[in-house]
Amino acid sequence: MNDGSAPPAVLSMSGIQRTYGKGTHALTVLNDAAMDIRRGELVALVAPSGAGKSTLLHLAGLLERPDAGSLTIGGVECGALNDDNRTRMRRIDIGFVYQFHHLLPELDARENIALPQVVAGQSKAAANVRANDLLDHLGIAARATHRPSELSGGEQQRVAIARAVANQPKLLLADEPTGNLDPSTSDLVFDALTDLVRATGLAALIATHNHELAARMDRIVTIEDNKIVAVS
Ligand code: ADP
């Protein structure tokens, strides 16, 4: 679906089928579903509970495999990859942000951001430099040596965002990243997230129930009749 002028898609899905269970218990969540997300593009995923948002995020995050269809990240067909390569791709090319921060409680903010980089093979010194840059960019440099329990909800979530992008992934996936925050903190965190996506040219798919935040993204998609469709 490239008209020749648009940059190539970071995430491209086509003909995606996902059915849970078998026989009379079979439940089809996605059927011939398709979507492209390009560099620097923020896409909101807004759909009622049970529509398949987590399923879609799990497929895009290579945590589940589709039953049929093609899914490429950065042009690489992920269906053809073995589990080791999928794990590697998840670590390097994909960042995840969840509703709850899932930071490691015994590590401080900087260490939480440095850890995935070290796991990916970066030196500790370089990982700390990158962590400091991200803390600075997200306006929480003064909190670098605070543990998660010493941070506010908004600060925790900003550290979680920094951790998600620490390895400079191509694709950022978020599931209700501000769902646990009060409205004004939610706004702040959302602004930090969008700034980062635009500054780094990431592609982002963000599931949210917050229609106001969704409206501030580049476009909104939903899941209807097992397909991914645009919301105007
Ligand atoms: P959402 O995130 O939009 O609430 P989900 O993707 O979690 O939706 O679920 C879509 C549908 O698939 C729901 O009806 C859910 O019960 C079902 N489902 C999700 N995961 C499984 C699973 N592992 N086994 C069986 N059914 C599942």
Short mmCIF file of C-alpha atoms and ligand atoms in Angstrom, two decimals:
data_model
loop_
_atom_site.label_atom_id
_atom_site.label_comp_id
_atom_site.label_asym_id
_atom_site.label_seq_id
_atom_site.Cartn_x
_atom_site.Cartn_y
_atom_site.Cartn_z
CA MET A 1 0.00 0.00 0.00
CA ASN A 2 2.84 2.35 -0.84
CA ASP A 3 1.99 5.00 -3.42
CA GLY A 4 5.65 5.66 -4.08
CA SER A 5 5.94 8.92 -2.15
CA ALA A 6 5.15 7.77 1.39
CA PRO A 7 7.96 6.30 3.49
CA PRO A 8 7.82 2.51 3.84
CA ALA A 9 5.73 1.13 6.67
CA VAL A 10 7.48 0.22 9.92
CA LEU A 11 4.63 -2.15 10.80
CA SER A 12 2.69 -3.76 8.00
CA MET A 13 -0.04 -6.33 8.53
CA SER A 14 -2.16 -7.92 5.84
CA GLY A 15 -4.58 -10.83 5.70
CA ILE A 16 -4.17 -11.33 9.45
CA GLN A 17 -6.29 -14.07 10.95
CA ARG A 18 -6.41 -14.89 14.66
CA THR A 19 -8.78 -17.46 16.10
CA TYR A 20 -8.71 -18.70 19.69
CA GLY A 21 -9.85 -22.26 20.43
CA LYS A 22 -11.13 -24.89 18.06
CA GLY A 23 -14.38 -26.34 16.76
CA THR A 24 -17.55 -25.10 18.44
CA HIS A 25 -15.44 -23.08 20.92
CA ALA A 26 -13.53 -21.25 18.19
CA LEU A 27 -13.56 -17.47 18.54
CA THR A 28 -12.28 -15.44 15.61
CA VAL A 29 -10.93 -12.07 16.77
CA LEU A 30 -9.25 -10.90 13.55
CA ASN A 31 -10.13 -11.99 10.04
CA ASP A 32 -8.30 -10.63 7.00
CA ALA A 33 -7.19 -7.65 9.08
CA ALA A 34 -4.68 -5.17 7.66
CA MET A 35 -2.86 -2.06 8.78
CA ASP A 36 0.30 -0.08 8.00
CA ILE A 37 2.06 2.33 10.37
CA ARG A 38 4.83 4.56 9.08
CA ARG A 39 7.84 6.24 10.66
CA GLY A 40 6.89 9.11 12.94
CA GLU A 41 3.24 8.15 12.85
CA LEU A 42 1.15 7.91 16.01
CA VAL A 43 -1.91 5.71 15.64
CA ALA A 44 -4.58 5.41 18.32
CA LEU A 45 -6.37 2.10 18.75
CA VAL A 46 -9.79 2.70 20.28
CA ALA A 47 -12.23 -0.18 20.55
CA PRO A 48 -14.64 -1.61 23.11
CA SER A 49 -13.43 -4.17 25.59
CA GLY A 50 -13.25 -7.62 24.02
CA ALA A 51 -12.89 -6.27 20.48
CA GLY A 52 -9.33 -7.52 20.17
CA LYS A 53 -7.00 -4.65 21.14
CA SER A 54 -4.71 -6.84 23.27
CA THR A 55 -4.72 -9.50 20.58
CA LEU A 56 -3.62 -6.94 18.00
CA LEU A 57 -0.90 -5.53 20.29
CA HIS A 58 0.32 -9.05 21.10
CA LEU A 59 0.53 -9.91 17.40
CA ALA A 60 2.35 -6.67 16.55
CA GLY A 61 4.61 -7.21 19.57
CA LEU A 62 5.47 -10.74 18.40
CA LEU A 63 4.07 -12.20 21.61
CA GLU A 64 1.56 -14.22 19.59
CA ARG A 65 1.62 -15.54 16.03
CA PRO A 66 -1.27 -15.01 13.63
CA ASP A 67 -2.99 -18.13 12.25
CA ALA A 68 -2.61 -16.64 8.77
CA GLY A 69 -1.42 -13.47 7.08
CA SER A 70 1.71 -11.41 6.77
CA LEU A 71 3.23 -9.19 9.45
CA THR A 72 6.40 -7.26 8.73
CA ILE A 73 8.41 -4.97 11.01
CA GLY A 74 11.01 -2.81 9.30
CA GLY A 75 10.41 -4.84 6.15
CA VAL A 76 11.22 -8.19 7.85
CA GLU A 77 8.54 -10.88 7.54
CA CYS A 78 8.12 -11.97 11.14
CA GLY A 79 6.15 -15.14 10.37
CA ALA A 80 9.30 -16.66 8.92
CA LEU A 81 11.41 -15.99 12.01
CA ASN A 82 12.16 -18.63 14.63
CA ASP A 83 11.48 -17.95 18.31
CA ASP A 84 15.04 -16.78 19.04
CA ASN A 85 14.92 -14.22 16.25
CA ARG A 86 11.47 -13.07 17.33
CA THR A 87 12.76 -12.55 20.88
CA ARG A 88 15.73 -10.62 19.51
CA MET A 89 13.46 -8.44 17.40
CA ARG A 90 11.18 -7.83 20.38
CA ARG A 91 14.19 -6.69 22.41
CA ILE A 92 15.74 -4.43 19.76
CA ASP A 93 13.03 -3.27 17.39
CA ILE A 94 9.95 -3.02 19.61
CA GLY A 95 9.28 -0.97 22.73
CA PHE A 96 6.37 -1.68 25.06
CA VAL A 97 4.56 0.62 27.48
CA TYR A 98 1.83 -0.81 29.69
CA GLN A 99 -0.86 0.73 31.87
CA PHE A 100 1.18 -0.11 34.95
CA HIS A 101 4.83 0.83 34.77
CA HIS A 102 6.35 -2.60 35.58
CA LEU A 103 9.63 -0.95 36.57
CA LEU A 104 12.00 -3.03 38.66
CA PRO A 105 11.51 -1.79 42.24
CA GLU A 106 15.09 -2.36 43.40
CA LEU A 107 16.60 -0.32 40.55
CA ASP A 108 16.55 3.46 40.32
CA ALA A 109 15.13 5.34 37.32
CA ARG A 110 18.43 5.49 35.44
CA GLU A 111 19.18 1.81 36.06
CA ASN A 112 15.71 0.82 34.87
CA ILE A 113 16.36 2.62 31.59
CA ALA A 114 19.93 1.33 31.25
CA LEU A 115 19.09 -2.33 31.90
CA PRO A 116 17.44 -3.25 28.56
CA GLN A 117 20.36 -1.62 26.75
CA VAL A 118 22.89 -3.68 28.68
CA VAL A 119 20.81 -6.83 28.02
CA ALA A 120 20.96 -5.90 24.32
CA GLY A 121 24.78 -5.75 24.49
CA GLN A 122 25.45 -2.07 25.17
CA SER A 123 28.21 -1.08 27.61
CA LYS A 124 27.05 0.17 31.00
CA ALA A 125 28.65 3.58 30.41
CA ALA A 126 26.92 4.08 27.05
CA ALA A 127 23.63 2.83 28.48
CA ASN A 128 23.85 5.38 31.28
CA VAL A 129 24.58 8.21 28.83
CA ARG A 130 21.48 7.29 26.82
CA ALA A 131 19.43 6.92 30.03
CA ASN A 132 20.51 10.39 31.14
CA ASP A 133 19.58 11.87 27.75
CA LEU A 134 16.13 10.32 27.93
CA LEU A 135 15.56 11.41 31.53
CA ASP A 136 16.53 14.91 30.48
CA HIS A 137 14.30 14.84 27.41
CA LEU A 138 11.35 13.68 29.52
CA GLY A 139 11.94 16.37 32.13
CA ILE A 140 12.82 14.03 34.98
CA ALA A 141 16.63 14.28 35.11
CA ALA A 142 16.43 15.22 38.79
CA ARG A 143 14.79 11.86 39.52
CA ALA A 144 17.59 9.73 38.01
CA THR A 145 18.59 8.08 41.28
CA HIS A 146 15.10 7.63 42.67
CA ARG A 147 13.55 4.20 42.86
CA PRO A 148 10.06 3.69 41.44
CA SER A 149 8.47 3.83 44.91
CA GLU A 150 9.94 7.34 45.30
CA LEU A 151 8.42 8.59 42.04
CA SER A 152 4.94 9.95 41.29
CA GLY A 153 2.67 7.99 38.93
CA GLY A 154 3.45 10.37 36.07
CA GLU A 155 7.19 10.13 36.70
CA GLN A 156 7.03 6.33 36.87
CA GLN A 157 5.25 6.26 33.54
CA ARG A 158 7.79 8.60 31.95
CA VAL A 159 10.59 6.29 33.11
CA ALA A 160 8.64 3.37 31.62
CA ILE A 161 8.43 5.27 28.31
CA ALA A 162 12.17 6.03 28.43
CA ARG A 163 12.89 2.36 29.08
CA ALA A 164 10.67 1.35 26.15
CA VAL A 165 12.59 3.54 23.70
CA ALA A 166 16.05 3.04 25.23
CA ASN A 167 17.18 0.62 22.51
CA GLN A 168 15.89 2.96 19.78
CA PRO A 169 13.18 0.58 18.59
CA LYS A 170 11.39 1.05 15.29
CA LEU A 171 7.96 0.39 16.76
CA LEU A 172 6.40 1.51 20.03
CA LEU A 173 3.36 -0.37 21.32
CA ALA A 174 1.40 0.98 24.26
CA ASP A 175 -1.61 -0.39 26.10
CA GLU A 176 -3.46 2.35 28.00
CA PRO A 177 -0.18 4.13 28.84
CA THR A 178 -1.99 6.88 30.74
CA GLY A 179 -4.93 4.79 31.94
CA ASN A 180 -3.76 4.84 35.52
CA LEU A 181 -3.13 8.59 35.77
CA ASP A 182 -5.25 11.61 36.65
CA PRO A 183 -6.25 13.81 33.67
CA SER A 184 -3.58 16.52 34.00
CA THR A 185 -0.75 14.02 34.61
CA SER A 186 -2.12 11.95 31.76
CA ASP A 187 -1.81 15.00 29.50
CA LEU A 188 1.79 15.60 30.54
CA VAL A 189 2.80 12.00 30.00
CA PHE A 190 1.00 11.87 26.69
CA ASP A 191 2.79 15.02 25.52
CA ALA A 192 6.13 13.49 26.52
CA LEU A 193 5.27 10.36 24.60
CA THR A 194 4.19 12.16 21.44
CA ASP A 195 7.24 14.47 21.51
CA LEU A 196 9.49 11.46 21.73
CA VAL A 197 7.76 9.63 18.88
CA ARG A 198 7.97 12.67 16.63
CA ALA A 199 11.57 13.47 17.58
CA THR A 200 12.82 9.94 16.99
CA GLY A 201 10.73 8.90 13.97
CA LEU A 202 9.29 5.91 15.79
CA ALA A 203 6.04 4.35 14.64
CA ALA A 204 3.56 4.06 17.50
CA LEU A 205 0.35 2.11 18.07
CA ILE A 206 -1.34 3.20 21.25
CA ALA A 207 -4.46 1.57 22.67
CA THR A 208 -6.49 4.00 24.74
CA HIS A 209 -10.02 4.57 25.98
CA ASN A 210 -9.31 8.27 26.19
CA HIS A 211 -10.98 9.85 23.15
CA GLU A 212 -9.42 13.25 23.78
CA LEU A 213 -5.91 11.81 23.66
CA ALA A 214 -6.81 9.63 20.69
CA ALA A 215 -7.94 12.73 18.79
CA ARG A 216 -4.47 14.24 19.25
CA MET A 217 -2.78 11.37 17.42
CA ASP A 218 -2.32 11.25 13.63
CA ARG A 219 -5.20 8.86 13.11
CA ILE A 220 -7.55 6.55 14.97
CA VAL A 221 -8.31 2.95 14.12
CA THR A 222 -10.78 0.54 15.65
CA ILE A 223 -11.62 -3.15 15.33
CA GLU A 224 -14.98 -3.81 13.70
CA ASP A 225 -16.26 -7.11 12.34
CA ASN A 226 -12.79 -8.60 12.98
CA LYS A 227 -11.11 -5.98 10.76
CA ILE A 228 -8.97 -2.94 11.54
CA VAL A 229 -10.82 0.10 10.23
CA ALA A 230 -10.14 3.83 10.23
CA VAL A 231 -12.25 6.09 12.45
CA SER A 232 -12.84 9.51 10.96
P1 ADP B 1 -9.51 -6.30 24.24
O1 ADP B 1 -8.06 -6.11 24.53
O2 ADP B 1 -10.04 -5.38 23.16
O3 ADP B 1 -10.37 -6.23 25.46
P2 ADP B 1 -8.75 -9.05 23.68
O4 ADP B 1 -7.82 -9.01 22.54
O5 ADP B 1 -8.17 -9.25 25.05
O6 ADP B 1 -9.71 -7.78 23.63
O7 ADP B 1 -9.79 -10.24 23.45
C1 ADP B 1 -10.60 -10.38 22.27
C2 ADP B 1 -11.48 -11.60 22.45
O8 ADP B 1 -10.66 -12.77 22.43
C3 ADP B 1 -12.24 -11.63 23.77
O9 ADP B 1 -13.52 -12.17 23.53
C4 ADP B 1 -11.40 -12.53 24.64
O10 ADP B 1 -12.21 -13.20 25.59
C5 ADP B 1 -10.82 -13.51 23.63
N1 ADP B 1 -9.50 -14.03 24.02
C6 ADP B 1 -8.39 -13.29 24.24
N2 ADP B 1 -7.35 -14.09 24.53
C7 ADP B 1 -7.80 -15.36 24.50
C8 ADP B 1 -7.21 -16.65 24.71
N3 ADP B 1 -5.91 -16.77 25.00
N4 ADP B 1 -7.99 -17.74 24.59
C9 ADP B 1 -9.30 -17.62 24.26
N5 ADP B 1 -9.92 -16.45 24.05
C10 ADP B 1 -9.19 -15.32 24.16
#
